[in-house]
Coordinates of C-alpha atoms in Angstrom, one line a residue:
X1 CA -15.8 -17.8 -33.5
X2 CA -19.6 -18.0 -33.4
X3 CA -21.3 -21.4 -34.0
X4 CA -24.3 -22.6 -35.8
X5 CA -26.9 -24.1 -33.8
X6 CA -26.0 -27.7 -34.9
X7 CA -22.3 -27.0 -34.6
X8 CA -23.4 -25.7 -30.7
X9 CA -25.7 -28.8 -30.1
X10 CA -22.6 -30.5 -31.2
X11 CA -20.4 -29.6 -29.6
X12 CA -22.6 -29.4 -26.5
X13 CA -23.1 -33.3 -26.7
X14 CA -20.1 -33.7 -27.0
X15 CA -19.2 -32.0 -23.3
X16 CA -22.3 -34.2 -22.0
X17 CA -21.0 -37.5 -23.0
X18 CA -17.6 -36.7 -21.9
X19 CA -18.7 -35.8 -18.4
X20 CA -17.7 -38.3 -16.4
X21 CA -14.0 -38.0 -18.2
X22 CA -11.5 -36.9 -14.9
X23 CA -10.6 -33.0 -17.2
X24 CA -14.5 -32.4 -17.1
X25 CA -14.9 -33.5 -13.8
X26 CA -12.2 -30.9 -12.8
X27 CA -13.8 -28.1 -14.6
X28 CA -17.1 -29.4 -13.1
X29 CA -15.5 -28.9 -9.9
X30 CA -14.3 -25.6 -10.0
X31 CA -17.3 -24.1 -11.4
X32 CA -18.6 -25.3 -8.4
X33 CA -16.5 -23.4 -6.8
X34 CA -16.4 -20.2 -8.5
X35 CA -20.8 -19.9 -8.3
X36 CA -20.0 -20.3 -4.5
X37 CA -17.9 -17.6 -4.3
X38 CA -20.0 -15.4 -6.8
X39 CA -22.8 -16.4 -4.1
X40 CA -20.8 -15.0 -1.1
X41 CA -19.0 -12.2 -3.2
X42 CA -22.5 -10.6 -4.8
X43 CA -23.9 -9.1 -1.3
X44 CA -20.6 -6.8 -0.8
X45 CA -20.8 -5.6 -4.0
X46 CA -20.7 -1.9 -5.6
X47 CA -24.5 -1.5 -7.6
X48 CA -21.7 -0.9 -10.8
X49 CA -20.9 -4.4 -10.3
X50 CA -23.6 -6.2 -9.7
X51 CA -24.7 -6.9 -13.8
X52 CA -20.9 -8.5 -14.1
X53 CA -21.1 -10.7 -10.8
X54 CA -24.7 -11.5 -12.4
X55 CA -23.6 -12.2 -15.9
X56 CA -20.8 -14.6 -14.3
X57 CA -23.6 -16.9 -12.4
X58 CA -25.5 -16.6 -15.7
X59 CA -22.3 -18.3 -17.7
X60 CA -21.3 -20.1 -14.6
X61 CA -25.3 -22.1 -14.7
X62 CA -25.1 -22.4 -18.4
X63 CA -21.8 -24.2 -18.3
X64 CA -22.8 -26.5 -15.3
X65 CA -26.3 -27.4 -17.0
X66 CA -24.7 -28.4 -19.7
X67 CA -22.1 -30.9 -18.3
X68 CA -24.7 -32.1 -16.0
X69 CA -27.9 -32.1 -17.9
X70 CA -26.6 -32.2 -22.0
X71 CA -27.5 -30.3 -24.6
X72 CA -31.0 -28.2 -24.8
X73 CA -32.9 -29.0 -28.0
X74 CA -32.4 -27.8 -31.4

């Protein structure tokens, strides 16, 4: 399901203002989580790997800026 950009900003928003709600906090927390172990995982490994451990932080810091930060501009 792709969104339009205001349907994103959106729905974005809506995930900022809900972040001090106990569900988002969880998932706050465990993304925590999983960029630390991407952080201790990515020095072991394989060079095949390394673009999907990358591509993981990349979702992983999208995800965290936007609960803790909001929405980026239209």
């Amino acid at each position: 399901m792709s969104a339009a950009k205001p349907e994103q900003h959106a729905l974005e928003l809506a995930i900022y203002l809900a972040r001090v709600e106990g569900g988002v906090i969880a998932i706050r927390d465990w993304l925590h989580m999983q960029r630390d172990a991407n952080n201790r995982a990515w020095p072991n490994a394989q060079p095949q790997e390394i673009p999907v451990v990358q591509g993981e932080a990349r979702m992983i810091a999208k995800l965290l800026r936007t609960i803790e930060e909001g929405p980026r501009t239209l």
